[in-house]
Tab-separated table of C-alpha atoms in Angstrom:
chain	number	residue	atom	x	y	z
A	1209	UNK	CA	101.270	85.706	99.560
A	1210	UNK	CA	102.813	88.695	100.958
A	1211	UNK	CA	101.031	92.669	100.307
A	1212	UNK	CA	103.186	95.749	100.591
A	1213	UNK	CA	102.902	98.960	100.388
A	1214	UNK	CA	104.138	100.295	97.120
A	1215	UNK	CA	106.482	102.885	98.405
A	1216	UNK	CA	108.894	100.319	99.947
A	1217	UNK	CA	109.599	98.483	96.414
A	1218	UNK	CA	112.794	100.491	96.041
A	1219	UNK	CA	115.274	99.065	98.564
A	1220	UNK	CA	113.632	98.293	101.988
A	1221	UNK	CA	111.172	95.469	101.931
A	1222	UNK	CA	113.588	94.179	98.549
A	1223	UNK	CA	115.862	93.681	100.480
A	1224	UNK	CA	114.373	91.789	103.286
A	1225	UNK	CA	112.345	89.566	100.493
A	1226	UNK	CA	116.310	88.884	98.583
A	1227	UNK	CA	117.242	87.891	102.472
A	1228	UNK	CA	114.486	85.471	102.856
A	1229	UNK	CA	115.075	83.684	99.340
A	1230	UNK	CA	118.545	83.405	99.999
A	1231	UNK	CA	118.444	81.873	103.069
A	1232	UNK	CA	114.733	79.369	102.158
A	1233	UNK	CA	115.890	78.300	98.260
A	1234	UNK	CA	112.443	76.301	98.925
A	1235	UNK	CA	110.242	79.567	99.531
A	1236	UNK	CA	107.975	80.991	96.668
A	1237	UNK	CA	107.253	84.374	97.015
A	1238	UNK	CA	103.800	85.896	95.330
A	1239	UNK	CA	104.730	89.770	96.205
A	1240	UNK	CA	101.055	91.884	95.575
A	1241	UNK	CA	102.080	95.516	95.725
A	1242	UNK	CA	99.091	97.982	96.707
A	1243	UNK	CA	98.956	101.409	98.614
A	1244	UNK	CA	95.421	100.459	99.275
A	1245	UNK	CA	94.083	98.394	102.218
A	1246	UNK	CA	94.062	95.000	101.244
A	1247	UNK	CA	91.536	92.313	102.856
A	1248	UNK	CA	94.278	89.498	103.775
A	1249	UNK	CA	91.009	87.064	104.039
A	1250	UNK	CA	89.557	87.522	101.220
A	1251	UNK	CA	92.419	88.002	99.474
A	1252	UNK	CA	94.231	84.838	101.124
A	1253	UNK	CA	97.413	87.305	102.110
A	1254	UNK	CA	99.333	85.565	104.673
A	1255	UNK	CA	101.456	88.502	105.484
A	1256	UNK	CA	100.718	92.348	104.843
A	1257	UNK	CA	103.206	95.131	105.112
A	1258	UNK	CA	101.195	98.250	106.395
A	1259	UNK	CA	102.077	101.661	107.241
A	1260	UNK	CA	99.486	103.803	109.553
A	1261	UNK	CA	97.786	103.377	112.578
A	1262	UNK	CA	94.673	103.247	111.104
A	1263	UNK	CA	95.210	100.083	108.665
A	1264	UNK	CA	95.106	97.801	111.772
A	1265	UNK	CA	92.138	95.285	112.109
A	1266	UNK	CA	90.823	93.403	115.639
A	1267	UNK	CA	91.124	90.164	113.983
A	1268	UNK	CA	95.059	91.026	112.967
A	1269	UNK	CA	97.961	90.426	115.024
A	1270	UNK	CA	100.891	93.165	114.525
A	1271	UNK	CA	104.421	93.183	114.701
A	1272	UNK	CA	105.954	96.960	114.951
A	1273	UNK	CA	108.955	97.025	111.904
A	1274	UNK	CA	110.258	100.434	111.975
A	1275	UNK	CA	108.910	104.152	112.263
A	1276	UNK	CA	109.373	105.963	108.843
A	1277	UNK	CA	110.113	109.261	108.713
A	1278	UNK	CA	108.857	110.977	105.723
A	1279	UNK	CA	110.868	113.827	104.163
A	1280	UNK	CA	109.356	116.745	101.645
A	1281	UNK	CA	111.523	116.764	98.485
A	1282	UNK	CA	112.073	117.924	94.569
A	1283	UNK	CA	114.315	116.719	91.864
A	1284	UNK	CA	116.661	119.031	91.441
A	1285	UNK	CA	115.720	119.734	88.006
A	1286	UNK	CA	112.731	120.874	89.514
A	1287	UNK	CA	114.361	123.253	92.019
A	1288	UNK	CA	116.683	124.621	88.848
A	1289	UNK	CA	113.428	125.710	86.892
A	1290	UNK	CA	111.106	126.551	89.425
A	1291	UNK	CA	113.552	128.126	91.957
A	1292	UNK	CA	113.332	126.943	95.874
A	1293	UNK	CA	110.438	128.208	98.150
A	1294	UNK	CA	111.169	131.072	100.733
A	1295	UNK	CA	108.379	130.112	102.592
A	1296	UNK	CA	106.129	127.617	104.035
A	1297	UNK	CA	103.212	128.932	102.249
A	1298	UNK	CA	104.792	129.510	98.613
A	1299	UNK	CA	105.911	125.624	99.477
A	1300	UNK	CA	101.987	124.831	99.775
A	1301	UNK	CA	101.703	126.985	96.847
A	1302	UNK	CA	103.863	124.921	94.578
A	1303	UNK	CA	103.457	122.056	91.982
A	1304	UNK	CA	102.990	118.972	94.861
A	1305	UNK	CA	102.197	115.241	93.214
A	1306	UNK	CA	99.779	113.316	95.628
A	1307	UNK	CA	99.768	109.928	96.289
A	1308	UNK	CA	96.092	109.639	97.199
A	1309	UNK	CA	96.213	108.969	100.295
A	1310	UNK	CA	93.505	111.121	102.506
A	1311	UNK	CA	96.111	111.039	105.818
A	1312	UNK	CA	98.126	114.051	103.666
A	1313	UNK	CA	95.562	115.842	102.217
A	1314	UNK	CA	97.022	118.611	104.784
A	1315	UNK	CA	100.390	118.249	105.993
A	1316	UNK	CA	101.350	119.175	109.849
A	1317	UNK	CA	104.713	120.194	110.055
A	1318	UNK	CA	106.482	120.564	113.252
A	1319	UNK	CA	109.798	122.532	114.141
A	1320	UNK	CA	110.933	122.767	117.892
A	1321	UNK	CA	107.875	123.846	119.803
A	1322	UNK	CA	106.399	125.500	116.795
A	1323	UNK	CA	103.734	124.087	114.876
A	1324	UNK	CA	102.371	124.973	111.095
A	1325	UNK	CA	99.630	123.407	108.625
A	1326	UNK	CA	100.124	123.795	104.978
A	1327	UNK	CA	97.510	122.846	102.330
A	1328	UNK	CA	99.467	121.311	99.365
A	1329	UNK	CA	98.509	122.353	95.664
A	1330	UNK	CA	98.361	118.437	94.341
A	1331	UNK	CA	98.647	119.649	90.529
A	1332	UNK	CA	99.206	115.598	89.800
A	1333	UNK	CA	97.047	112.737	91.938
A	1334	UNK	CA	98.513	109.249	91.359
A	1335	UNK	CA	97.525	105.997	92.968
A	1336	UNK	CA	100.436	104.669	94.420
A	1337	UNK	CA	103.372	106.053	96.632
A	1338	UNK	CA	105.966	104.650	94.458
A	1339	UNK	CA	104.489	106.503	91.307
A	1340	UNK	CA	104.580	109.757	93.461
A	1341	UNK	CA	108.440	109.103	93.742
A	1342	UNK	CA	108.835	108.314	89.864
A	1343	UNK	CA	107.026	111.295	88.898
A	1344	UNK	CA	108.922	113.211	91.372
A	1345	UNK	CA	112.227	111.768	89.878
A	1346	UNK	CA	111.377	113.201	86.620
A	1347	UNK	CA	110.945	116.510	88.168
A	1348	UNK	CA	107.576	117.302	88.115
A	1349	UNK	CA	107.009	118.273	91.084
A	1350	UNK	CA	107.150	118.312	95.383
A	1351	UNK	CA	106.262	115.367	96.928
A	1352	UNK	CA	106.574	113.427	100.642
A	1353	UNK	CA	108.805	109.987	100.197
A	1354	UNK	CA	109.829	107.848	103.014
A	1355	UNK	CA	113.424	109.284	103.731
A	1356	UNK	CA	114.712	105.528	103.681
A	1357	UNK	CA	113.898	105.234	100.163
A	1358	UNK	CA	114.813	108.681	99.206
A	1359	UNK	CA	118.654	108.507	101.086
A	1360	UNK	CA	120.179	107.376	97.977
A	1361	UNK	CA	118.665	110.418	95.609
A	1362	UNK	CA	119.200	112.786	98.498
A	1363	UNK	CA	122.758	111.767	99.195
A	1364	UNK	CA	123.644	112.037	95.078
A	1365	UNK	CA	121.357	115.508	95.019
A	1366	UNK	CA	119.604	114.193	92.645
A	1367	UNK	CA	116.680	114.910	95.106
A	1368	UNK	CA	116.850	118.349	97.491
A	1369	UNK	CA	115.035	118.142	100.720
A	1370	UNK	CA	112.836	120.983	100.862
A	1371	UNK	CA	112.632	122.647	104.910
A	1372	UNK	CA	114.335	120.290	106.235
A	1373	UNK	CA	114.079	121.840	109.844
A	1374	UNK	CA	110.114	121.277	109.534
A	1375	UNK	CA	109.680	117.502	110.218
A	1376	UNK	CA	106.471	115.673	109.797
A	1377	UNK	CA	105.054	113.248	112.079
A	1378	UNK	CA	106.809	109.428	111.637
A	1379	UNK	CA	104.732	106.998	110.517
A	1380	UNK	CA	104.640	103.037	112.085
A	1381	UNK	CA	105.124	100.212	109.686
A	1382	UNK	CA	103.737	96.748	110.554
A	1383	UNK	CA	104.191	92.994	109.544
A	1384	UNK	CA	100.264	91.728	109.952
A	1385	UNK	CA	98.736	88.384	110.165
A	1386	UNK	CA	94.936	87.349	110.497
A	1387	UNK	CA	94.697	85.763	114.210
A	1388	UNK	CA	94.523	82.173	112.725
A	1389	UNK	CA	97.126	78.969	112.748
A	1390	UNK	CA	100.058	80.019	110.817
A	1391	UNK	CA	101.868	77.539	108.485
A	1392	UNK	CA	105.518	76.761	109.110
A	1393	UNK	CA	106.326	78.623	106.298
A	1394	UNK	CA	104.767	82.102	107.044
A	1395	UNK	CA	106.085	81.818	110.532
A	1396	UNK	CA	109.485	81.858	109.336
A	1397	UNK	CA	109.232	84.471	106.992
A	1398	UNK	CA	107.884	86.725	109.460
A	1399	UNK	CA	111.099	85.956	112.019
A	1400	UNK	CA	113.087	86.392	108.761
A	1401	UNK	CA	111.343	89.699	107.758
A	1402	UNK	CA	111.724	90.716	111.738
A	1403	UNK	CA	115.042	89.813	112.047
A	1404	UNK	CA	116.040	92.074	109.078
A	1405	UNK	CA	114.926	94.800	110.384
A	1406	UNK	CA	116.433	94.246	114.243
């Protein structure tokens, strides 16, 4: 059993799951996707994918993936109709699609030495960071994606990054275990999944 954050179901963690099959034909894979903590105990998870510093438990070992980088972007629909903020504070100001997730209920945005808090008008609150891109695909709105996941839309311009020069702070993602006796199996799918991403 393996629990992942929702907004890496495009192309990132798919990709390292396709790498693992292909390599174990013997592996079964029972993929829960969830933006919210899961408990792996309870829930018998042998491996978690968590972003955050603040998802980490005493009892958990973790294994530092990547840092994502999260970008603040619009379909370009959206930008055709609603024309592109001037301003940091007519971005706040604008039609933003939340995710639900209390870490960007303000958003600090950093350029050079210069530091600036915006307040984001969530007109539409969604439960999952992969709905926040879907919805943002259809151009309803502003929204912060992992820039990994967004590269192919904002290489197309079928997404526009919006301030680009303001960056927000990166954001660690983890493979966790529970500190227990790991089967054979789950310890090679962790070196698989870690060995992706070297």
């Amino acid at each position: 059993n393996i629990a992942c954050v929702t907004g890496m179901m495009d192309s990132l963690m798919m990709n390292a799951f396709k790498s693992m099959l292909d390599s174990h034909p013997e592996f079964h894979l029972n993929l829960l996707f969830e933006d919210k903590v899961q408990d792996l105990f309870e829930q018998r998870i042998d491996i978690a994918i968590r972003a955050g510093l603040d998802v980490l438990d005493d009892n958990m070992i973790a294994r530092h993936i990547l840092d994502l980088d999260f970008v603040i972007v619009a379909h370009r629909d959206y930008v055709a109709e609603k024309g592109m903020p001037q301003t940091l504070e007519a971005l706040a100001k604008a039609d933003w699609i939340s995710f639900l997730n209390s870490r960007y209920s303000s958003l600090q945005l950093t350029k050079a030495h210069e530091q600036m808090e915006i307040f984001p008008n969530y007109r539409i609150s969604c439960n999952s960071l992969y709905a926040s891109r879907n919805l943002t695909m259809s151009g309803l709105g502003i929204s912060i994606q992992p820039e990994i996941e967004a590269r192919k839309a904002l290489v197309s311009g079928e997404l526009i990054q919006l301030f680009p020069a303001w960056k927000l702070a990166s954001v660690p993602l983890y493979l966790v275990t529970l500190q227990r006796v790991q089967s054979e199996k789950v310890r090679i799918a962790c070196e698989l999944i870690m060995r992706y991403f070297e």
